[in-house]
Short mmCIF file of C-alpha atoms in Angstrom, two decimals:
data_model
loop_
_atom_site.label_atom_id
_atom_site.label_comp_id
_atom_site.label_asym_id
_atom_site.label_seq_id
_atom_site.Cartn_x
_atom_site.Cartn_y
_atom_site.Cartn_z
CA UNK A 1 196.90 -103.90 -153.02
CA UNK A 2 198.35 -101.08 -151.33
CA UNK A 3 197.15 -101.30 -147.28
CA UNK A 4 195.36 -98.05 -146.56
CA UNK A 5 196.48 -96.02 -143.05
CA UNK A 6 193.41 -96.97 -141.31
CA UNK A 7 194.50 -100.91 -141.77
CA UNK A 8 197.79 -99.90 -140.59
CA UNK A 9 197.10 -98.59 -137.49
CA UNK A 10 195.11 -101.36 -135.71
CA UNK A 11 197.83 -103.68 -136.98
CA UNK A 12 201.13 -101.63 -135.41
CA UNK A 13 198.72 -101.13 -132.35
CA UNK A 14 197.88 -105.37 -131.93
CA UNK A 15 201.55 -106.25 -132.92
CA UNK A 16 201.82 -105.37 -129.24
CA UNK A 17 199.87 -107.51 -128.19
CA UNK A 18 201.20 -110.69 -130.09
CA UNK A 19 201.17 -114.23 -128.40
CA UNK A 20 203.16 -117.19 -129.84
CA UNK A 21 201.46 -120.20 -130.76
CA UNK A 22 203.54 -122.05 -128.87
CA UNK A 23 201.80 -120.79 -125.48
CA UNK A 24 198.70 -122.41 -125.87
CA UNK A 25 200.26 -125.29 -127.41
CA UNK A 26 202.42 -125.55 -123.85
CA UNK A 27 199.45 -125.13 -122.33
CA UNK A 28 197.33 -127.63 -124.09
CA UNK A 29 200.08 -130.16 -123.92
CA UNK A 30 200.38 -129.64 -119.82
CA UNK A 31 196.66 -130.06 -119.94
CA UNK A 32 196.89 -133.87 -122.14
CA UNK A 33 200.18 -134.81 -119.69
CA UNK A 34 197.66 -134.14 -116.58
CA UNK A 35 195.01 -136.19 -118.15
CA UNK A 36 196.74 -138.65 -119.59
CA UNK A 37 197.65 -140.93 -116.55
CA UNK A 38 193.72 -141.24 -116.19
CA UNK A 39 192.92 -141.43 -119.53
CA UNK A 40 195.70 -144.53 -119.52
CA UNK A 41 194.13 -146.02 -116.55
CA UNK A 42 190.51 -145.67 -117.57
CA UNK A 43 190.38 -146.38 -121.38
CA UNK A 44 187.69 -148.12 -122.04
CA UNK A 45 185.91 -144.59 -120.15
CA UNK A 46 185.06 -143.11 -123.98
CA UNK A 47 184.37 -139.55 -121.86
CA UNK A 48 188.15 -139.76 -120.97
CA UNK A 49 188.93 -140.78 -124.50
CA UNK A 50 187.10 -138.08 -126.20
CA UNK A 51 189.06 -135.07 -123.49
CA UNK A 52 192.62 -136.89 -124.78
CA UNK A 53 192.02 -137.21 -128.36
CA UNK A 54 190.06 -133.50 -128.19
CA UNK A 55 193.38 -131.83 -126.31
CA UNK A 56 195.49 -133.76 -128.97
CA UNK A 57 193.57 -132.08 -131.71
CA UNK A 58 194.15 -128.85 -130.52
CA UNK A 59 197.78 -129.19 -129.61
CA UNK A 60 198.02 -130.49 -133.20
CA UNK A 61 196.43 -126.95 -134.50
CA UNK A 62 198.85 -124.72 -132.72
CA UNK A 63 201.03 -126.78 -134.00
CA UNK A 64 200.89 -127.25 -137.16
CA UNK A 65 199.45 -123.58 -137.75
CA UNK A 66 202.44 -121.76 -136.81
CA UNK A 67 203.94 -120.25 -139.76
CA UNK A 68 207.62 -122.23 -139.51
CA UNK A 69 205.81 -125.08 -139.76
CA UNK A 70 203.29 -123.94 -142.74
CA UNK A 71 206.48 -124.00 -144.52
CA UNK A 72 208.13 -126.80 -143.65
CA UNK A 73 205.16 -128.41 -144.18
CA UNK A 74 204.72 -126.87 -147.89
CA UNK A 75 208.61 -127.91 -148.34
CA UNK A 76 208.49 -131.61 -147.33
CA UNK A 77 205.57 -132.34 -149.53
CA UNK A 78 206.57 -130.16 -152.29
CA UNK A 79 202.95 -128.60 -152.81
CA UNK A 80 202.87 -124.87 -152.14
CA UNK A 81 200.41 -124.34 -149.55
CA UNK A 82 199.05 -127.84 -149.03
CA UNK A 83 199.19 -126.95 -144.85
CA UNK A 84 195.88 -124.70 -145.87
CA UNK A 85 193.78 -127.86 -146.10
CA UNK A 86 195.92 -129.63 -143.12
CA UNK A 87 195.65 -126.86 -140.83
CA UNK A 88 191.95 -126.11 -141.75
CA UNK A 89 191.48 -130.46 -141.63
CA UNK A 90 192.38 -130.15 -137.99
CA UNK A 91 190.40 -127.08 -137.18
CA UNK A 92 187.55 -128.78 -138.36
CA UNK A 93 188.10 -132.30 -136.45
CA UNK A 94 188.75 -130.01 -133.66
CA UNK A 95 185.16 -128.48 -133.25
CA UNK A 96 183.71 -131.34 -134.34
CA UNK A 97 185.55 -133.25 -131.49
CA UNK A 98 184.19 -130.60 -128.98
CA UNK A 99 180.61 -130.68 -130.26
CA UNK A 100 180.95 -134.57 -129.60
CA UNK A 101 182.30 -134.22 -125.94
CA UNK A 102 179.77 -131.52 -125.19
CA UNK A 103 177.19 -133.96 -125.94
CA UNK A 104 178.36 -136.39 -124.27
CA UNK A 105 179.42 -134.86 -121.04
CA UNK A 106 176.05 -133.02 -120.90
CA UNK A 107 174.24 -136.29 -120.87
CA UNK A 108 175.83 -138.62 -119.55
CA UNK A 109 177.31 -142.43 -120.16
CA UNK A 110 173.68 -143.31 -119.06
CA UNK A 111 171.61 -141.58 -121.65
CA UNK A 112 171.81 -144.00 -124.34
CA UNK A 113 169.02 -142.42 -126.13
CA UNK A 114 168.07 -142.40 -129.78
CA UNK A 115 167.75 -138.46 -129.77
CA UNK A 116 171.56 -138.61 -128.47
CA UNK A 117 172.91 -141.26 -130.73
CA UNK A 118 171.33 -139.49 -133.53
CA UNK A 119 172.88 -136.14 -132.77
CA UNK A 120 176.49 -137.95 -132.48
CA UNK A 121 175.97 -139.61 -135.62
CA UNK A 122 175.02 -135.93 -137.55
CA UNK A 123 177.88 -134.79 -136.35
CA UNK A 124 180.69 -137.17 -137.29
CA UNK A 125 178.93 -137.72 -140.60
CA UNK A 126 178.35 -133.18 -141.09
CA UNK A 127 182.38 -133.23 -140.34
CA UNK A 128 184.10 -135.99 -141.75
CA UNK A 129 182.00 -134.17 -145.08
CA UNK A 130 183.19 -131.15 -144.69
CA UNK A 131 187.04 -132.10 -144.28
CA UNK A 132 186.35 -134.59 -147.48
CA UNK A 133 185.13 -131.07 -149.48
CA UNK A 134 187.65 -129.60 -148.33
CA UNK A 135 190.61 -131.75 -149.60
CA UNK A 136 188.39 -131.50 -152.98
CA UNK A 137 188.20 -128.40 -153.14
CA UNK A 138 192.22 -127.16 -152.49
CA UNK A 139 192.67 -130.00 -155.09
CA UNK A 140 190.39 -128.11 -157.84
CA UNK A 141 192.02 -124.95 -156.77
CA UNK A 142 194.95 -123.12 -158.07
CA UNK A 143 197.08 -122.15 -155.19
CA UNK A 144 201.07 -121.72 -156.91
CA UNK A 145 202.04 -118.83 -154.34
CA UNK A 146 202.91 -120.08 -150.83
CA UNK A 147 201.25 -117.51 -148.30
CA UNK A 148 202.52 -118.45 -144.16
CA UNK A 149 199.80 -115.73 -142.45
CA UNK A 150 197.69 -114.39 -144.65
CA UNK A 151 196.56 -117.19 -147.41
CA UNK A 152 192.46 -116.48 -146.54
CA UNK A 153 192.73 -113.05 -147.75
CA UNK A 154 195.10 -113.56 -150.36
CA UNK A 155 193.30 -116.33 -152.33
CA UNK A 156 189.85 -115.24 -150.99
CA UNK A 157 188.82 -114.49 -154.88
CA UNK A 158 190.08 -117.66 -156.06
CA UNK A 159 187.87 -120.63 -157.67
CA UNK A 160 187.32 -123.59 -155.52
CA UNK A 161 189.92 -121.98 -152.73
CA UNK A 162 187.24 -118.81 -151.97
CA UNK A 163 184.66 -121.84 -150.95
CA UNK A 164 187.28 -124.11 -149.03
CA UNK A 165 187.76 -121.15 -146.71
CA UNK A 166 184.28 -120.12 -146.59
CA UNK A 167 183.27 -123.97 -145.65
CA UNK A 168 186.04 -124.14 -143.02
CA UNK A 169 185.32 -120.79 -141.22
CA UNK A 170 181.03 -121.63 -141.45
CA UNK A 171 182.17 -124.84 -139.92
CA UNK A 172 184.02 -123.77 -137.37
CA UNK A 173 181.56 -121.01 -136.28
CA UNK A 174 178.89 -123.81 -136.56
CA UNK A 175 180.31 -125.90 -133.93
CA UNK A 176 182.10 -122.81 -131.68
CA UNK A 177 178.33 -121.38 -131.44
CA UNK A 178 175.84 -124.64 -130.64
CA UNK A 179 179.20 -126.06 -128.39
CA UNK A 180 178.80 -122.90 -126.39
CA UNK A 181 175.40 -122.54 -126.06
CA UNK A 182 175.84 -126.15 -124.52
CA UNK A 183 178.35 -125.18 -121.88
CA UNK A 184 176.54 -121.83 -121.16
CA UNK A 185 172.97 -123.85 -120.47
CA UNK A 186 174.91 -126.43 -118.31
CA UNK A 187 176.99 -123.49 -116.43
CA UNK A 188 173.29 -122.47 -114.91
CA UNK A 189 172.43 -125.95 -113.96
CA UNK A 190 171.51 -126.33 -110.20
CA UNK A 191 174.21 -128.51 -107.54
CA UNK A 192 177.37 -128.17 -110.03
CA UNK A 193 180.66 -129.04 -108.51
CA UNK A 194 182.13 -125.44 -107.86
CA UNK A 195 185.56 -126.90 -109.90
CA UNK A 196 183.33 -128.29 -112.79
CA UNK A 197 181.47 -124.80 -112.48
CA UNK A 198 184.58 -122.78 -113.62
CA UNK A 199 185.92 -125.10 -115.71
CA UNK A 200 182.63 -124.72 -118.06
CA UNK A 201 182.75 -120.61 -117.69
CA UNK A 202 186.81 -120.75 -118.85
CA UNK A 203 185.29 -122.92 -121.84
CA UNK A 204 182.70 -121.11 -122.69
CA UNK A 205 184.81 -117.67 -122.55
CA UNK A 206 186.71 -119.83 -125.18
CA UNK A 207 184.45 -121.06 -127.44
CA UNK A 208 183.24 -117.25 -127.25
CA UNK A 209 186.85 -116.24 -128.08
CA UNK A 210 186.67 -119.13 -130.98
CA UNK A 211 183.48 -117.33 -132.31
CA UNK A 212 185.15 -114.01 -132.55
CA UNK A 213 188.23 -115.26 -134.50
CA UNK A 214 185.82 -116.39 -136.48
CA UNK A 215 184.15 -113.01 -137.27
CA UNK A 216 187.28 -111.44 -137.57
CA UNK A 217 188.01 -114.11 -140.52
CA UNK A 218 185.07 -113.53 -142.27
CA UNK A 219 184.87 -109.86 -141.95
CA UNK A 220 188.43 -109.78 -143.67
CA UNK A 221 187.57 -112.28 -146.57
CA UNK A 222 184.12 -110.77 -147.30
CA UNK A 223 185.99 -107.37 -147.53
CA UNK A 224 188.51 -108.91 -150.26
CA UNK A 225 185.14 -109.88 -151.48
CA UNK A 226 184.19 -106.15 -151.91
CA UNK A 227 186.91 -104.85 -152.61
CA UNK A 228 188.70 -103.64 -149.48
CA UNK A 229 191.57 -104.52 -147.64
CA UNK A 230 190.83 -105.09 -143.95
CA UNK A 231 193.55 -107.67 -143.46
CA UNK A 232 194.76 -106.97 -140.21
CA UNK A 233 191.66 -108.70 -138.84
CA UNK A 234 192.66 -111.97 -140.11
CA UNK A 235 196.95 -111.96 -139.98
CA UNK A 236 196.88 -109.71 -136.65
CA UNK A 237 193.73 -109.72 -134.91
CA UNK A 238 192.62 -113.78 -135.37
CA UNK A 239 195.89 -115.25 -134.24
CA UNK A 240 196.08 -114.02 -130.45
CA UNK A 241 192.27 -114.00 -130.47
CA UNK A 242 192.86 -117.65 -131.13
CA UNK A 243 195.38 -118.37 -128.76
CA UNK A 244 194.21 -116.82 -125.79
CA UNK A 245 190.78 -119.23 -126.75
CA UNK A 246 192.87 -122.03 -126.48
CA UNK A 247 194.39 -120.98 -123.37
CA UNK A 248 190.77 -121.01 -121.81
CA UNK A 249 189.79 -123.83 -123.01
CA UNK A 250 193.05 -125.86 -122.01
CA UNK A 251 192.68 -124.47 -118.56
CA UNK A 252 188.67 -125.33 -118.64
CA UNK A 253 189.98 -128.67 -119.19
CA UNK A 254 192.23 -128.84 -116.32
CA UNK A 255 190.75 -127.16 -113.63
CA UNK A 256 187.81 -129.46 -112.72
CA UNK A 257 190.46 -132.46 -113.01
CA UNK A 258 193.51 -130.68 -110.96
CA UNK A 259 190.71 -128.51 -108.43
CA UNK A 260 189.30 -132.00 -107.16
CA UNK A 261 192.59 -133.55 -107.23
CA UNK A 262 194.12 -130.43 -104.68
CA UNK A 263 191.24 -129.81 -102.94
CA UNK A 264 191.36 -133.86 -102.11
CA UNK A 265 195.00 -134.05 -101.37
CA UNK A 266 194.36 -130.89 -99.33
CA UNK A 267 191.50 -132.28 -97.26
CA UNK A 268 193.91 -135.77 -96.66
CA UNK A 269 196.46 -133.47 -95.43
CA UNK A 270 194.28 -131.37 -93.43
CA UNK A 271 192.79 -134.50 -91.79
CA UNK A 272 196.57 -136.51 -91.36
CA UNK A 273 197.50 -133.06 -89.56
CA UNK A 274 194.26 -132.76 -87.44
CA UNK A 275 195.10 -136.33 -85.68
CA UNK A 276 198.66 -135.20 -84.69
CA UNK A 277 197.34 -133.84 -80.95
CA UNK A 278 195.83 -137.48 -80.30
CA UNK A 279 198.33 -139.61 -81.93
CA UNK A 280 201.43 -138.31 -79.98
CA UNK A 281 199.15 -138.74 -77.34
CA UNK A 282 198.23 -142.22 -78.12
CA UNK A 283 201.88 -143.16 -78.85
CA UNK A 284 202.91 -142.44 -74.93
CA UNK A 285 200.42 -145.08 -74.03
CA UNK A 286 201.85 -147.64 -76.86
CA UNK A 287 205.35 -146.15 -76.84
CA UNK A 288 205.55 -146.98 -80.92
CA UNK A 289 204.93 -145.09 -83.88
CA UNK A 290 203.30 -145.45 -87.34
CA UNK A 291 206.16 -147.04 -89.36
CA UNK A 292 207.60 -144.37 -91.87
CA UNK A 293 206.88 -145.09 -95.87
CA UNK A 294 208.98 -143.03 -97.95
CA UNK A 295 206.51 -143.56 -100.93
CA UNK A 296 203.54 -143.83 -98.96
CA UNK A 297 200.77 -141.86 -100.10
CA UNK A 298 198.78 -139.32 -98.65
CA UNK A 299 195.28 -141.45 -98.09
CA UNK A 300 197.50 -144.70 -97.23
CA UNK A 301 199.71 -142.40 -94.50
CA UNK A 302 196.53 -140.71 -92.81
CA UNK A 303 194.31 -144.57 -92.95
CA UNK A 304 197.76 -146.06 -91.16
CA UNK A 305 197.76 -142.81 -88.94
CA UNK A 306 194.35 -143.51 -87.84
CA UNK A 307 194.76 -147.41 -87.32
CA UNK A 308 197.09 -146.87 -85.14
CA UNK A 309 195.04 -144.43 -83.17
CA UNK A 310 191.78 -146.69 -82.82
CA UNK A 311 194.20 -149.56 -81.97
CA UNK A 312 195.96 -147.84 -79.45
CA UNK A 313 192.57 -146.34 -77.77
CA UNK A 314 190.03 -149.80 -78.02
CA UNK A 315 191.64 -151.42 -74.73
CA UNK A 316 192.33 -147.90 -73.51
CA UNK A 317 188.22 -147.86 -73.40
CA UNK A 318 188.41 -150.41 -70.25
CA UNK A 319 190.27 -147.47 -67.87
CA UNK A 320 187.37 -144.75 -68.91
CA UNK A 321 185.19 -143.83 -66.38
CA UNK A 322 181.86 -143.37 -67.95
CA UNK A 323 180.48 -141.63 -64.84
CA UNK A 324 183.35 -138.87 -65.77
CA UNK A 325 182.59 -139.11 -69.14
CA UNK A 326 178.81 -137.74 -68.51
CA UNK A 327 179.41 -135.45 -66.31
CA UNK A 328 181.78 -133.87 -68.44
CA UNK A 329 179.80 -133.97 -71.51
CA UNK A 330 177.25 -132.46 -69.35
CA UNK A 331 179.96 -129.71 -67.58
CA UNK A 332 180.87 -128.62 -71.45
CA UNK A 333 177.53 -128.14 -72.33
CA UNK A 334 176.60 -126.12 -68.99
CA UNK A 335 179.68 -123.75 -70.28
CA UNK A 336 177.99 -123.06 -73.20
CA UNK A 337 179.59 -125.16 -76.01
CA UNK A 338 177.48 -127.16 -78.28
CA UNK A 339 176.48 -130.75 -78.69
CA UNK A 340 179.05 -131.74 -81.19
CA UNK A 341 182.18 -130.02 -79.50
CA UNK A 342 180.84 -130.89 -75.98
CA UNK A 343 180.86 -134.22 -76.47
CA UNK A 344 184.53 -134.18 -78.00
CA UNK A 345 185.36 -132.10 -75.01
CA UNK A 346 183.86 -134.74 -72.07
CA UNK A 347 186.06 -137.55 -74.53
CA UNK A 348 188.94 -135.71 -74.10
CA UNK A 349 188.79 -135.44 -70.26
CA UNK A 350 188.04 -139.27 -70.32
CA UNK A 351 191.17 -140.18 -72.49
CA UNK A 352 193.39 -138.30 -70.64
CA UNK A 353 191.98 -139.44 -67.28
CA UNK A 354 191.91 -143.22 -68.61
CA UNK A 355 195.64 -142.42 -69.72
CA UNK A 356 196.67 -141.94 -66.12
CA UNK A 357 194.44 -144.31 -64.69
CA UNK A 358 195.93 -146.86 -66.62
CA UNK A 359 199.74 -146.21 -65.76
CA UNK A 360 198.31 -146.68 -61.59
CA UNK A 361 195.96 -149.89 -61.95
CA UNK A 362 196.11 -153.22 -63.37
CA UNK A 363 194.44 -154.24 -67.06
CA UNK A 364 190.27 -154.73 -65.70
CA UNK A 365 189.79 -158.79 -66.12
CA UNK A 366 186.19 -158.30 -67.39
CA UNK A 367 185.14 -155.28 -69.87
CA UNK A 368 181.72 -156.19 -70.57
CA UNK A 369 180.03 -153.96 -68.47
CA UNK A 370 182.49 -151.44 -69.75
CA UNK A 371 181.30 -147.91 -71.28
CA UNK A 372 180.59 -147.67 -75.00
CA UNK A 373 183.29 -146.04 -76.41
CA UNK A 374 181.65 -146.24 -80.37
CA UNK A 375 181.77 -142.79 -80.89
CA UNK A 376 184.81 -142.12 -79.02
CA UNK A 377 186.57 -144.33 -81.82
CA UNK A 378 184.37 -142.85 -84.74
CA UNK A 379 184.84 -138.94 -83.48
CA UNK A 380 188.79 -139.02 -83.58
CA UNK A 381 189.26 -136.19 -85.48
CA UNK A 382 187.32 -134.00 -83.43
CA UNK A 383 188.51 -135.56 -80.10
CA UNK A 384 192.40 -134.50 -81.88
CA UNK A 385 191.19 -131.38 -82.48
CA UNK A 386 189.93 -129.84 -79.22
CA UNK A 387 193.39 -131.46 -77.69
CA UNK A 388 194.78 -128.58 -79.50
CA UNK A 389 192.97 -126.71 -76.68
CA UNK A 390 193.98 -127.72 -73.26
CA UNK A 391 192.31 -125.04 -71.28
CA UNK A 392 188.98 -126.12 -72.72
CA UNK A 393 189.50 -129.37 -71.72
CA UNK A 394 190.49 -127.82 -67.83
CA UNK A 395 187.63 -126.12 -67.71
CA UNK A 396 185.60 -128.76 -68.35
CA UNK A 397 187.38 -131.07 -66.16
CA UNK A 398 187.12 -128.85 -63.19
CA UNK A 399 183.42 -128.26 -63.73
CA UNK A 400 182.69 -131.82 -63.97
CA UNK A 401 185.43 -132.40 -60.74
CA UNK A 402 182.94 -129.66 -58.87
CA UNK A 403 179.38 -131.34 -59.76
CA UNK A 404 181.21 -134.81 -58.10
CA UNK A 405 181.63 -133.68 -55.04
CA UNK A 406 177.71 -133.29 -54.02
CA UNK A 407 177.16 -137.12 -55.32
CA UNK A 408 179.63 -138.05 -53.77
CA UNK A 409 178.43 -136.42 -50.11
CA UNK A 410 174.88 -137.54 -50.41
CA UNK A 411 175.98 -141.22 -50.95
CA UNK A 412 178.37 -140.85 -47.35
CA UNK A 413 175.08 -139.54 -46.00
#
């Protein structure tokens, strides 16, 4: 059939916009390497199993569906086009796959209902059908010319091979349409993790994408059907269709996983860096340091980090002067700061005085009568950070240094 110019166009104009199928694949395949040290470590998690054997299913598309390896494919088994039912094989474990993580996910390991169960159970027994027919049917067809891009067009006439890709694209469309009506009901639920929140949008902008290559496949086979020859919908239009849908769903995959991993590792750092003020100044009084650990990591570093500090500052609470300690709490909040950062402020003044106290007087004998430093030791991070402010801390000194001095007259008098 000769292509008409109207078919020719929109194929020279998408040829720009080609994408290898080896993209997504690298994408997909980052996305199982990131998983897979969980998915190692928590096994017998079936959620965890389900995302690995899911992202293996779709690397194994890309794969397998790139025309190089259609034909080697075709060559190693000696059957001219036997990657059709393969590659379609895959496609269809692949939504199925998805429609069973969706499920699951949505619900829960706790929902062990029988509406739940039963749904899981239609859907391995609907799809392990349908890639049975499918076998069937490429065997009952008559397939003897190999075809790398554009086999659903070319055979979409044929006995037995017109229904195989009829039954593999209603399938597919099947489980792309209920799996993102799923994700785009559980995008609106209420207190979503803001990383789990955009994960679901990127997948459901995929399974979207996965619905319109689709369309495109169908609209190009049911125009064989009639007669026509739209073909550039399926051999130029599908393919980058399809790989920018597995690019959002590899990436919907990762970023709930990788966002709470950074924004974790961020918030260790953030923390391990916020005690730096108070630890150098807890190391003068000790004159030691945390002991460096090349491999350390970032949670053991910042829990050694503040061990050290609380060690260093418990018998520094004997030298604080809890008269001081009020009246500087009570100086901070006279200058207008809150509760919160006054009372960091007034422990400030009282470690720094109790850090030159200490260096002029002897160890106290008895400390039971001594102030109650419990929050000083639970607040360190915010005593660390308004050290990054000495002026703050002068002010308030001076203030409470000024509201001493009339005690201290009326008890000469």
């Amino acid at each position: 059939m000769t292509p008409t110019s109207s078919a020719l166009e929109p194929a020279r104009f998408l040829s720009d916009f080609y994408i290898s199928f080896w993209i997504p694949t690298a994408v997909l395949t980052t996305a199982l390497v990131i998983k897979l040290p969980t998915i190692i470590r928590l096994w017998r998690d079936p959620l965890l199993r389900a995302v690995g054997g899911l992202l293996l299913l779709a690397c194994g598309v890309f794969v397998f569906c790139t025309p190089s390896t259609i034909a080697a494919v075709n060559r190693w088994t000696g059957v001219p086009n036997i990657s059709a039912p393969w590659c379609y094989s895959l496609l269809t474990a692949f939504c199925g796959s998805c429609l069973l993580l969706i499920i699951a996910w949505r619900n829960g390991l706790s929902d062990r209902s029988a509406a739940t169960r039963r749904a899981m159970r239609w859907v391995v027994a609907v799809y392990s059908g349908v890639i049975a027919a499918l076998w069937l049917l490429f065997a009952l067809a008559d397939t003897p010319v190999e075809r790398l891009q554009d086999l659903d067009t070319y055979y979409a006439n044929t006995p037995f091979m017109r229904e195989e890709i009829l039954l593999y694209l209603v399938a597919h469309s099947i489980a792309c349409l209920i799996t993102s009506w799923l994700i785009w009901n559980w995008v609106r639920t209420e207190g979503l993790d803001a990383w789990l929140r955009w994960g679901l949008k990127l997948l459901g902008v995929g399974y979207v994408l996965n619905l319109m290559f689709d369309a495109a496949k169908l609209v190009a086979v049911a125009a064989r059907w009639c007669g026509r020859d739209l073909d550039w919908l399926s051999t130029d239009l599908a393919p980058p269709v399809a790989a920018l849908s597995a690019i959002n769903i590899a990436v919907g995959f990762i970023l709930p996983h990788a966002g709470q991993y950074l924004h974790e590792r961020w918030r260790v750092r953030l923390a391990h860096r916020e005690l730096r003020p108070l630890y150098q100044l807890t190391r003068t009084v000790h004159g030691d340091r945390v002991p460096f650990a090349l491999r350390a990591t970032p949670e053991l570093r910042l829990t050694r980090r503040e061990t050290f500090i609380r060690d260093v500052l418990l018998p520094l609470t004997r030298h604080i002067d809890g008269d001081l300690d009020r009246r500087s709490y009570d100086a901070a909040v006279d200058l207008g700061h809150p509760p919160d950062r006054a009372r960091a402020l007034a422990s400030a003044v009282s470690i720094l005085d109790a850090v030159g106290t200490r260096g002029r007087t002897p160890e106290p004998a008895d400390t039971a009568g001594g102030p109650d430093a419990t929050h000083l030791l639970q607040e360190i991070g915010a005593v660390s950070r308004v050290l990054r402010h000495p002026d703050e801390i002068e002010a308030v000194r001076m203030r409470a240094a000024v509201t001493a001095i009339p005690a201290e007259s009326a008890v000469h008098e």
